[in-house]
Structure formats: C-alpha cells, structure tokens
Amino acid sequence: MEASGSWDAIDWNQIEDPRSRRSSQGMEEFLLEDEEVYAQGHGVVLLNTDEAGIVSVTNFRLLFVSQATKSIIELGTIPLSTIEKLNDDVKLQSLPRQYDKKQPRELLQVIGKDMRVIVFAFRPRTKQKNEVFDALRRYTKPSQLWELYAFSCDPSTVDKKSDPKMRLMKEYHRLLSEGSEFEVEKYYFRNNWRLTTVNSSYSLCSTYPSQLIVPKSISDEDLWQASTFRAGRRLPIISWCNPVSGAVLARSSQPLVGLMMNFRNNADEKLVSALCTQNVDANLPPRKLYIVDARPRANALANGAKGGGSESSSNYPKSEVLFLGIQNIHTMRDSLSRLRDYVDAHGSISSNGSSSAVSLVGDRRNRGSTWGGGSLNSMTQFSSMLGEWLNHIQNILVGASWIAAQIAQESASVLVHCSDGWDRTTQLIALACLLLDPYYRTFDGFQALVEKDWLAFGHPFAERLGIPTVSENGGSQYELLRQPSVGNLTSSPSRGSLGTPGSSSNTSVQSQTSNNSSPILLQWLDCIAQLLRLYPAAFQFSSKFLVDFMDCVLSCRFGNFLCNSEREREQSGITSSCHCMWTYLADLRASGGSFHEHINPFYDRERYWLPLVPPAAALAPTLWPQFYLRWTCPPESQGGGLESHGHSMRKKYEASVKSKEMAESRSRDIKMKMESMLTDLQRERRASSSALAMAQRARRENVAIKRAIQTIGCTVNFSTNENQVDKSEEMSYSFRREADTVSQQDDNADLSVSISAIEDSLVSETPSNQVCESLCPFRSREGCRWPHAACAQLGSQFVGLKANFDAFDRLSVKDCYFPKE
C-alpha cells in the first residue's frame, strides 16, 4: 500500500523541533473557542490509517491534523475526558508492510470510552512523545472540577435562563396537570398525588431532587421516617404516573432489612402501600403492586449480610417481589472492554495498522481458514464476547418491557430498585417511561426524561465517567469512590478522596477510569437503539442522535452531566458557568432543517401514540453498529440500515427539492421577462396599429388628392427611377421615402411623383366628365365652369375631401407643359 502519509514518506531532517516554535502556531483555524494548545508533536503517524500529521494536546482534546489534507482527522481526534487509558509501552504483533522493521519507533496507544483504540507513531530520537504523553497524563485526569474545558467559556455567554430545576418542574406539571397526553375529564387520580418541597435543602436525601412527587396520604414526617429504612436515604418516590388508570412507576434503593431480613419500618410500608391506589371500578380486582429488584437474587442476599437486602411480600400487602438478574457495574465495564478489544483487533481499521491481524497473530495452523480479517476460531470467540454483552442488553430490555406491560395492560403499580437505586434502577425506570409515554419519544420528551430520571434523581455521572466533582463541604477534589453496592450501607453516601491523582505517575500505563466507572448510560442508549430497530416510526429522533448525545456526555464539553447529583451541580454553579448541551443539539438540528440526520425520517406520531409493549420473542438485540463499529468498520456501521437508507433518500429528496426551487425561481424569472416582453409587444402593436391607421388615412388622402388632380386634367405617375420621367412633358417633385419594412429596393432610391396635363378631349370622354354633363346641377350651356364655379363631384364623389382652391389658383400651368398641335 502506497500512502503519502506513510512512515517512509516523512523526511525527518526537514521537521523542525517543536520546542523551537510556539505550540499553537498554525493551529488557530482548528481550535474551538477558548481552546489552548499545551503540547505538540510533528510528523506523527496515525497507525490506524497510516496517515502523517500534527498531534496537539489542548485543554479540551487530543487533536490530530493531517499533514496532506490540512484537515482534522476524526479518528485521531478525541476529547480528553473520553480517554479511558494511555499506554506508552505498546507491543504490536503486526506492522504494515511498508514499515522498515529496523526503523526505531516510539508508539503511544490511546484507548477511548467510545470504543476507540488509536496508536500514534512518533518521530524517533526526539522528546515529542514524552511531551505529549506527559501532557495527556496531566490533563486527562484533572484534580479539580473547574479545570475541565466546560468551565473555560466566558460566563457572560452562558444562557442564565436555562435552569434544569425549572424544566423539572415543567415536567412534573405535565404529569400532574393539563400538560399530559390524556384527556382532562379523565383525571380522576390527580388528587392522589402531591408535590412536596421537603427536600428543598437536600437534607432528606442529598442525591434526590429538591421537589418530589409522593402519595397525598403520606405526610412529610412519614417521608423522614421512611428515608431511614432505605440505602442512602433514597426512599420510594413516584417517577411517572398514569392519571387515567392510577398506576404509578416508583423508584428507590434497597431496604435495610439486615441479614435475617427481619428489620421493618412502618413508615416505609405505609409509603409503599400508598403507591397502590384503589381502582375506580369496584368490579375490577384490587390493584397489584410489583416490587422489582433489578439484581440477581444471590446478590440481594449477599447485600443482606452488609445490612441491605430485599423486601418480603408478606410485609407489603397485595405485592409480589421479582428479581431481574441484571449484573453490577463492574461486570458491565469488563464486558464492554473485552468487546472493544476484539472489535479493534478484527476491524477493517485496526490500531495494529492492519485489517487482517487475526491471520498474522492467530493460530498458524488455521491461517488458511480466514475471511474478513478473522479466523473460524476467532469468530467463535467473538460470538462469545458479543453474546455476553448482548445478554446484558437483553436483560435490561426484557425487564423494562415487563414493567411497562404490567402498568399498561394490568394497571398495576411497580416499585423498582437495585442496591443504591441510581444505576440499574435508572436504566429500567427511564426505559419503561420511554415505552409507556409517547412524549418521551420526542426530542423535548427525551430531554425531560434524561433530566428527570438520570440527572435529578442522582445518577453518579462523575463516578461513572471518571471525572472530578465537588466534596460535601463545597471544596473540589477528585472524588471517585462512592459507597459501593456491597459496602457499608449505614455509612453516608458521600465519596472519599483519593489523594492527589493529578500528580505524575512513573508507570507506563495510566487509566482515566476508577473502580466505579461503568457504561451504564451507554447500555440505556443501546436499548433505545434496539427499540428503534423494532419500531422505526415510533421515535422522533434517530440512532445518529443517540450517538452524538453519548459523545457529548463523554466529552464533558458542557456542564449538564458533570457531578453526581442535582445538589452538587447547584453547589458548583454549573448552570451559570457552563454552556448547555441541549441548546447545542437543538441549534445543530435547526442548522439542518427538517432533513437533519438527528431527525427520524420515518417518525409517525399518530400511529404510535399508545404505549409500546414489545413481545418477549422480539427482544433479541443485535450489535449497535452506528456506535460500536464506527471507528473500525466505517462502511459497515452506516450501510444496510433502514435509517441510513431513509436519510440517504431524504438527502436525495432535499437535493431534488432544492433543484425544484431553483427551477421554479428560474421559471418565475422567465415568466416575468415574458410578461415584460408581452407588454412591450402590446405597446408595439398599439404603435403599429396607430401607424397603420395613419398610413391608411394618408393613403385615402393621397387617393383623394390624385383624383382631385385628375379632375383638373392632370395625371399622376409614381416611379422610383428618375430616368423614367420625361422631363420635357412633366412637372416633377421628389422626396426621400423612409422605409419601415425590409424590401428588395435600394434604401437610397428616391420616389418621384409626376403630374402631367392631358388634353381636354380626353378629359371630356372620361366617365367622370360624362357624369358631370348629365348630373351636375351647376352645369350651364357653356359646359363645366369649374374651377370658376362650384363642383358637385367634389362634394359628392370625394366625400370628406376638402379641396384647397387657393393652392390650385397658385398652380401655374405654362404653355410649355402642353404639346403643340
């Protein structure tokens, strides 16, 4: 393979030492607002694509600009917060053929949380790699929250009106009042719930929102007592309610029942029982309450040894306890890591620099049984890894679908919890709401759902993403340890310090993640992508929107997903200091109009305005190619999907619409020109008609004059050649004729008019003289006395002709005009 950016194509002697220049020189056109360059490496090769360029470490990202095209390479450009691990001791098992194996090379591997594994090859015998690596180690793991790029913007440019607490109140209002999807006259159960401000100072539960929806029959004092019986004081709270059926979807953490499961709390039992209201119709059976524990039963029993556990249906009337068997955060993290490594090793674009790494490093005996970059043995291994990850996705899908089915079909109430109530619980609650309420399947509803169940109810984004947050006393420290799922349940849910992780490490591998990082949000988005595949017309947003949404969260470019709770975000002043991700995504969609790639072209709200209850047989997930394969198999990640074909068709339709608009614009211009030409033509026609009328009038006058002249004994001859006129016998008058039409005559020819006198004998024999002799009343015995007397012929035959007798009197007829006898 010949590539302009290959290792051998670089002239190392012509590359200037980066220490002799400013690190941001020539990079201004590629930087975002308030983005600064900290370190640079020149002549660096991205082994994934074998392309040379400049790699820069900024306060926001690792930026790679191609040396050949002078443009940003997306694969080699990754936000610092998205980097999970750095490794400067890379041992590649295969290298591209054009590389000289004797050529020294310094490699740096970057592993991302977005399924990306990239390797940079630095110029040998320089300090460029060390400078870049040291900068990455320092800035990918900041010691303080406000060292993140999200805080680098000018506070005056932040929209202060974008308050998440006000948006949460708006969503509560939609659920409890006229903003709901249901008819107003059917709001029977609205009076069963109330909005309380008992947690306005976050003293009831530090990881819950300031306002909560609770049963109306439960007092604030009951809430205080019930909170002591739940881990982290996360008592049962209503997340969604159906005002028609009265069914509710509630969430909490595990109860503190102890090892023997014999601890009870009257306030907690009263609160849980209040979630199950009576049916309006007395003929219907009593409403049932399902208590869904997202954990495997064995894990729940293990937590009992630490003070936790699960409910007993005997303590909660009309209830049934079920376990979903969803694994913990550590299992999910390890499963995704194995899937990422395999996808990178066997994709068409690999960090090894080869698309067929398996055939080079796999079993030598099976090398002939390879296809598509993988062997039969490796494909079996991949099926195992993929099946492990998809099994986790399926468990979440099945659990959320079952919860939605009980609420939609049986009008039952459901209480969901896991250990802490902020990971698996959030996944199930948010996915069930998405299935139950069509509003959450729109752009505005998706935002409201995320801000309610993920942000307001305290999903620990800082811990799961591995970024700093604020401490209990308001100070800033890199806090990554929250109360573990199997830890001391009686302790405070606050996090402890890890010391000073911002300091440099001497190890060759540096991890950005902590022991509590996990792809919880990614799994939820994966489940939505599976539902999009099953119901392509039920969602207003597309799979591409989900990918970009996840990228925005991982990048920490915006303040919405920083910290671990609403309280911490309010304490750190994020709303007034950082830009809003929702505004960015909305502006992005507005820039593309109705054909933007975030918009689902198949969305049909009228068809899917009811809850979605997918059958269990349909919940067989597949790999989400738009996210997992976009870096290693770009063509396969976009091709073949219904959504991608739809966007392709919409782009073609958009192009045809633009062409139509341009054609219509040209048609309007042509029509205006035609109308203008028609107006000019009508003006010319009027002028022509006027000229024709004048010509006809002149013709009639000429005929009348000719006849008048003939009555005095003269003849009139017209000719265009002066030689045809007998000058000895005629009186001539010449004038220039102005031609208005094309003719074969010479334009310079003169029109000659000859008037000749004729004999009286000839005149008397003309029909006109005969008429005069027989009919003229002025006739006398001497004959015609004109012009000395009146002439009846001039007054009758030449009607409308007014003779100028003075002109005739002045006409001198000389004797020479007449021939001699």
XYZ file of C-alpha atoms in Angstrom, residues 34-488:
455
model
C -11.271 29.165 24.439
C -9.248 26.117 23.358
C -5.499 26.298 24.029
C -2.621 24.070 22.915
C -0.392 22.623 25.651
C 1.866 20.244 23.719
C 2.505 19.250 20.107
C 4.139 16.519 18.076
C 5.062 16.990 14.406
C 5.428 14.288 11.806
C 3.354 11.849 13.867
C 1.793 8.860 12.072
C -1.656 7.564 12.994
C -1.106 3.828 12.562
C -4.831 3.067 12.218
C -4.986 4.845 8.858
C -1.246 5.209 8.104
C -1.549 8.984 7.888
C 1.036 11.550 8.995
C 0.197 14.822 10.654
C 0.454 17.061 13.711
C -0.887 15.862 17.056
C -1.743 18.513 19.663
C -2.829 18.275 23.288
C -5.253 21.087 24.139
C -7.297 21.877 27.219
C -10.213 20.013 25.585
C -8.966 17.219 23.313
C -6.208 15.341 21.601
C -6.231 16.946 18.151
C -4.778 15.300 15.035
C -4.453 17.335 11.820
C -3.476 15.628 8.575
C -0.204 16.719 7.015
C -1.500 16.052 3.491
C -5.047 17.461 3.573
C -4.570 20.093 6.315
C -7.812 18.951 7.928
C -8.845 17.361 11.227
C -8.824 13.555 11.227
C -11.859 12.486 13.249
C -10.441 9.092 14.228
C -7.307 10.657 15.716
C -9.148 13.472 17.499
C -10.635 12.544 20.870
C -11.764 14.677 23.870
C -9.562 14.297 26.928
C -12.490 13.202 29.105
C -13.304 10.440 26.608
C -9.842 8.893 27.034
C -10.003 5.871 29.312
C -6.410 4.656 29.234
C -2.961 5.665 27.964
C -0.176 3.218 27.180
C 3.310 4.211 26.031
C 4.724 0.671 26.089
C 2.945 -0.755 23.057
C 3.950 -4.129 21.614
C 2.344 -4.521 18.229
C 2.130 -8.060 16.929
C 1.888 -6.937 13.317
C 3.004 -3.921 11.365
C 2.160 -2.558 7.925
C 4.422 -3.992 5.248
C 5.864 -0.680 4.132
C 7.383 -0.066 7.562
C 11.022 -0.998 7.960
C 11.218 -3.271 10.986
C 14.675 -1.899 11.755
C 13.322 1.649 11.858
C 13.095 2.762 15.502
C 9.653 3.942 16.503
C 8.037 5.348 19.622
C 4.394 4.369 19.974
C 1.590 5.760 22.132
C -1.728 3.962 22.495
C -4.916 5.841 23.406
C -7.998 3.861 24.458
C -11.315 5.696 24.486
C -14.598 5.150 26.277
C -16.308 5.400 22.876
C -14.920 2.067 21.548
C -11.894 3.792 20.027
C -8.343 2.394 20.181
C -5.752 4.518 18.349
C -1.964 4.306 18.155
C 0.398 7.153 17.255
C 3.940 6.568 15.986
C 6.272 9.405 16.942
C 9.466 10.537 15.304
C 12.388 8.566 16.764
C 15.133 10.033 18.945
C 13.092 13.076 19.975
C 11.249 14.118 23.077
C 7.955 14.724 21.275
C 6.324 11.565 22.527
C 7.289 12.216 26.146
C 5.962 15.773 25.964
C 2.638 14.641 24.520
C 2.346 11.720 26.930
C 3.119 13.870 29.975
C 0.541 16.461 28.882
C -2.071 13.740 28.378
C -1.363 12.192 31.794
C -1.837 15.544 33.444
C -4.861 16.933 31.613
C -6.900 13.753 31.138
C -7.113 13.468 34.885
C -7.653 16.980 36.302
C -7.524 17.416 40.040
C -10.329 19.971 40.192
C -13.751 20.198 38.617
C -13.227 23.657 37.111
C -10.131 22.508 35.253
C -12.469 20.873 32.758
C -12.950 22.572 29.399
C -16.632 23.182 30.209
C -15.574 25.930 32.661
C -13.259 27.711 30.218
C -16.052 29.646 28.496
C -16.908 33.247 29.261
C -19.719 33.231 31.883
C -21.333 36.198 30.136
C -22.032 33.985 27.117
C -23.941 31.385 29.176
C -27.721 31.432 28.996
C -28.744 32.063 32.593
C -32.400 31.296 31.768
C -31.586 27.630 31.134
C -32.444 26.285 34.600
C -32.788 22.462 34.882
C -34.828 22.771 38.087
C -37.426 24.858 36.277
C -37.550 22.331 33.447
C -38.073 19.543 36.003
C -40.991 21.479 37.491
C -42.428 21.821 33.994
C -42.271 18.044 33.549
C -43.925 17.493 36.941
C -46.635 19.914 35.857
C -47.126 17.910 32.641
C -47.537 14.702 34.617
C -49.940 16.157 37.170
C -51.967 18.703 35.208
C -53.254 19.723 31.809
C -49.938 19.140 30.043
C -50.455 15.362 29.971
C -51.211 13.245 26.930
C -54.567 12.160 28.381
C -57.997 13.763 28.303
C -58.702 16.336 31.002
C -62.059 14.929 32.088
C -60.450 11.586 32.955
C -58.012 12.979 35.524
C -59.563 11.098 38.379
C -56.333 10.086 40.082
C -54.741 13.516 40.006
C -55.890 14.104 43.580
C -53.967 11.078 44.821
C -50.527 12.680 44.389
C -48.885 15.825 45.610
C -45.664 17.753 45.074
C -43.564 18.239 48.204
C -40.619 20.545 48.927
C -39.476 18.586 51.966
C -36.100 18.044 50.240
C -35.625 21.675 49.175
C -32.364 21.864 51.174
C -31.383 18.282 50.208
C -31.457 17.303 53.869
C -33.902 14.445 53.379
C -31.763 12.842 50.645
C -28.694 14.516 49.168
C -28.934 12.617 45.870
C -32.655 13.287 45.203
C -34.105 16.409 43.532
C -35.375 19.299 45.638
C -39.027 18.569 44.816
C -40.668 15.150 44.821
C -43.971 13.553 43.806
C -45.411 11.469 46.640
C -48.829 9.996 47.577
C -51.108 12.619 49.030
C -51.866 10.423 52.033
C -48.207 10.460 53.107
C -47.051 13.351 55.265
C -43.591 14.893 55.256
C -42.966 13.338 58.670
C -43.704 9.911 57.189
C -41.150 10.642 54.473
C -38.473 11.430 57.046
C -39.116 8.192 58.901
C -39.264 6.101 55.720
C -35.967 7.519 54.433
C -34.050 5.942 57.319
C -35.009 2.475 56.098
C -33.507 2.837 52.610
C -29.854 2.833 51.498
C -28.575 6.367 51.040
C -31.978 7.606 52.344
C -33.334 7.055 48.818
C -36.943 6.351 49.819
C -39.680 5.278 47.330
C -40.642 8.236 45.104
C -43.052 8.405 42.155
C -41.275 8.871 38.816
C -44.251 8.501 36.448
C -47.991 8.114 36.883
C -50.941 7.329 34.655
C -53.760 9.759 35.561
C -56.350 7.569 33.829
C -55.652 4.181 35.410
C -53.977 5.435 38.584
C -50.944 3.165 38.104
C -47.572 4.563 39.120
C -43.929 3.801 38.438
C -41.796 4.431 41.534
C -38.112 4.081 42.373
C -35.957 3.700 45.479
C -32.859 1.974 46.806
C -32.735 -1.365 48.629
C -34.332 -1.662 52.057
C -32.114 -2.131 55.114
C -33.699 -5.393 56.257
C -30.493 -6.976 57.535
C -29.055 -10.441 57.234
C -32.106 -12.192 58.629
C -34.466 -9.942 56.622
C -36.377 -9.227 59.823
C -35.998 -5.438 60.082
C -39.144 -3.478 59.289
C -40.236 0.151 59.066
C -43.884 1.134 59.418
C -43.470 4.415 57.540
C -41.794 2.643 54.634
C -44.550 0.019 54.464
C -47.180 2.763 54.576
C -45.465 4.675 51.794
C -45.115 1.623 49.539
C -48.729 0.606 50.160
C -49.903 4.116 49.232
C -48.426 3.632 45.767
C -51.141 1.045 45.146
C -54.413 3.012 44.961
C -57.903 1.554 44.646
C -59.463 1.034 41.227
C -62.325 3.327 40.226
C -64.433 0.420 39.062
C -65.415 -1.710 42.055
C -65.924 -4.689 39.752
C -62.231 -4.747 38.883
C -59.860 -6.768 41.059
C -57.699 -4.856 43.544
C -54.671 -3.148 42.089
C -51.472 -5.146 42.402
C -48.045 -3.872 43.395
C -44.912 -5.370 41.895
C -41.615 -4.798 43.685
C -38.896 -5.347 41.066
C -35.363 -5.931 42.313
C -33.001 -5.448 39.359
C -30.229 -7.573 40.917
C -29.761 -11.312 40.835
C -31.293 -12.939 43.898
C -27.867 -14.088 45.101
C -26.535 -10.538 45.036
C -29.514 -9.313 47.041
C -28.867 -11.964 49.691
C -25.175 -11.024 49.747
C -26.126 -7.406 50.415
C -28.202 -8.641 53.311
C -25.003 -9.629 55.051
C -23.942 -5.976 54.812
C -27.249 -4.688 56.169
C -29.185 -4.431 52.935
C -31.345 -6.965 51.162
C -34.767 -7.046 49.572
C -38.413 -6.756 50.606
C -40.630 -9.555 51.803
C -44.037 -9.669 50.133
C -45.583 -10.585 53.485
C -44.760 -7.121 54.821
C -46.293 -5.296 51.851
C -49.958 -6.173 51.132
C -51.011 -7.061 47.564
C -47.371 -7.113 46.484
C -45.105 -9.504 44.616
C -41.295 -9.377 44.634
C -39.341 -10.283 41.482
C -35.625 -10.370 40.602
C -34.360 -9.462 37.106
C -30.786 -10.744 37.410
C -29.009 -7.686 35.936
C -25.307 -7.689 36.812
C -23.445 -4.883 38.616
C -21.366 -2.055 37.197
C -18.069 -3.947 37.327
C -19.359 -6.810 35.198
C -20.690 -4.348 32.623
C -17.372 -2.485 32.437
C -15.337 -5.640 31.893
C -17.748 -6.956 29.277
C -17.527 -3.773 27.223
C -13.747 -3.743 27.490
C -13.499 -7.237 26.019
C -15.884 -6.343 23.212
C -13.870 -3.206 22.380
C -10.580 -5.069 22.216
C -11.946 -7.667 19.842
C -13.684 -5.145 17.560
C -10.446 -3.174 17.329
C -8.317 -6.219 16.599
C -10.533 -7.534 13.810
C -11.976 -4.423 12.202
C -11.106 -3.094 8.764
C -9.286 -0.213 10.519
C -7.206 -1.551 13.393
C -4.819 0.114 15.812
C -2.312 -2.519 14.644
C -2.236 -0.812 11.275
C -3.555 -3.940 9.567
C -7.029 -5.118 8.651
C -6.193 -8.801 8.975
C -4.472 -9.008 12.325
C -6.035 -12.337 13.203
C -4.381 -14.159 10.345
C -0.999 -12.788 11.457
C -1.177 -13.346 15.193
C -3.715 -16.146 15.470
C -3.337 -19.878 15.241
C -0.817 -20.609 12.458
C -2.478 -23.896 11.658
C -5.776 -22.142 10.836
C -4.329 -19.343 8.767
C -5.941 -20.704 5.622
C -9.397 -20.569 7.212
C -9.601 -16.789 7.434
C -12.083 -14.397 5.942
C -12.872 -10.730 6.589
C -9.900 -10.360 8.933
C -10.864 -13.216 11.230
C -10.425 -16.967 11.566
C -13.045 -19.541 12.448
C -11.662 -19.836 15.961
C -11.607 -16.071 16.453
C -15.153 -15.715 15.176
C -16.283 -18.270 17.743
C -14.505 -16.222 20.387
C -16.185 -13.077 19.115
C -19.605 -14.738 19.315
C -18.931 -15.466 22.948
C -17.880 -11.876 23.725
C -20.702 -10.364 21.712
C -23.216 -12.717 23.269
C -22.053 -11.722 26.740
C -22.602 -8.018 26.056
C -25.874 -8.522 24.208
C -27.119 -10.716 27.030
C -26.758 -7.759 29.398
C -28.644 -5.546 26.937
C -31.382 -8.134 26.588
C -31.826 -8.426 30.357
C -32.404 -4.678 30.616
C -34.781 -4.704 27.622
C -36.810 -7.612 28.952
C -37.024 -6.121 32.437
C -38.180 -2.687 31.237
C -40.662 -4.201 28.772
C -42.148 -6.389 31.505
C -42.548 -3.375 33.807
C -44.249 -1.354 31.043
C -46.564 -4.261 30.239
C -47.783 -4.575 33.860
C -48.583 -0.867 34.030
C -50.173 -0.594 30.571
C -52.105 -3.875 30.494
C -52.858 -4.663 34.139
C -52.915 -1.092 35.545
C -50.556 -2.352 38.235
C -48.109 -0.175 40.152
C -44.413 -1.005 40.100
C -41.598 -0.119 42.507
C -38.087 -0.617 41.064
C -34.791 -0.665 42.945
C -31.344 -2.224 42.905
C -28.676 -1.669 45.556
C -28.215 2.098 45.518
C -31.075 2.948 43.154
C -29.082 5.074 40.737
C -27.691 2.655 38.080
C -29.818 -0.367 37.142
C -32.874 1.334 38.641
C -32.374 4.384 36.422
C -31.949 2.211 33.336
C -35.189 0.335 33.962
C -37.257 3.336 35.031
C -36.164 5.534 32.107
C -36.644 2.755 29.553
C -40.081 1.837 30.917
C -41.139 5.513 30.773
C -39.971 5.620 27.162
C -42.203 2.651 26.361
C -45.228 3.950 28.293
C -45.293 7.629 27.325
C -45.048 8.682 23.645
C -43.965 12.164 24.749
C -40.612 10.752 25.847
C -40.026 9.500 22.308
C -39.755 13.078 21.015
C -36.780 15.447 21.279
C -38.364 17.535 24.040
C -39.586 14.453 25.887
C -36.211 12.738 25.672
C -34.599 15.776 27.278
C -37.247 15.859 30.013
C -36.782 12.144 30.689
C -32.991 12.382 30.952
C -33.134 15.428 33.202
C -35.726 13.790 35.448
C -34.578 10.198 35.907
C -30.852 10.459 35.168
C -29.843 13.898 36.396
C -32.374 14.944 39.050
C -32.502 11.508 40.705
C -28.749 11.396 41.104
C -27.101 9.038 38.659
C -23.390 9.450 39.603
C -22.088 10.695 36.248
C -18.812 11.916 37.747
C -18.012 8.454 39.077
C -19.196 6.544 36.036
C -17.243 8.841 33.675
C -14.171 9.173 35.911
C -14.137 12.979 36.288
C -13.762 15.198 39.393
C -16.683 16.529 41.379
C -17.246 18.654 44.497
C -16.964 17.473 48.084
C -19.528 17.695 50.843
C -18.001 20.897 52.221
C -18.036 22.641 48.860
C -14.356 22.135 48.100
C -13.145 20.435 44.971
C -11.316 17.182 44.897
C -11.019 14.208 42.584
C -13.655 12.041 44.198
C -14.232 8.708 42.526
C -15.242 6.457 45.384
C -18.882 6.449 46.262
C -20.497 3.899 48.560
C -20.106 0.569 46.693
C -23.020 -1.746 46.080
C -21.839 -4.216 48.685
C -20.238 -1.732 51.067
C -21.288 -0.419 54.446
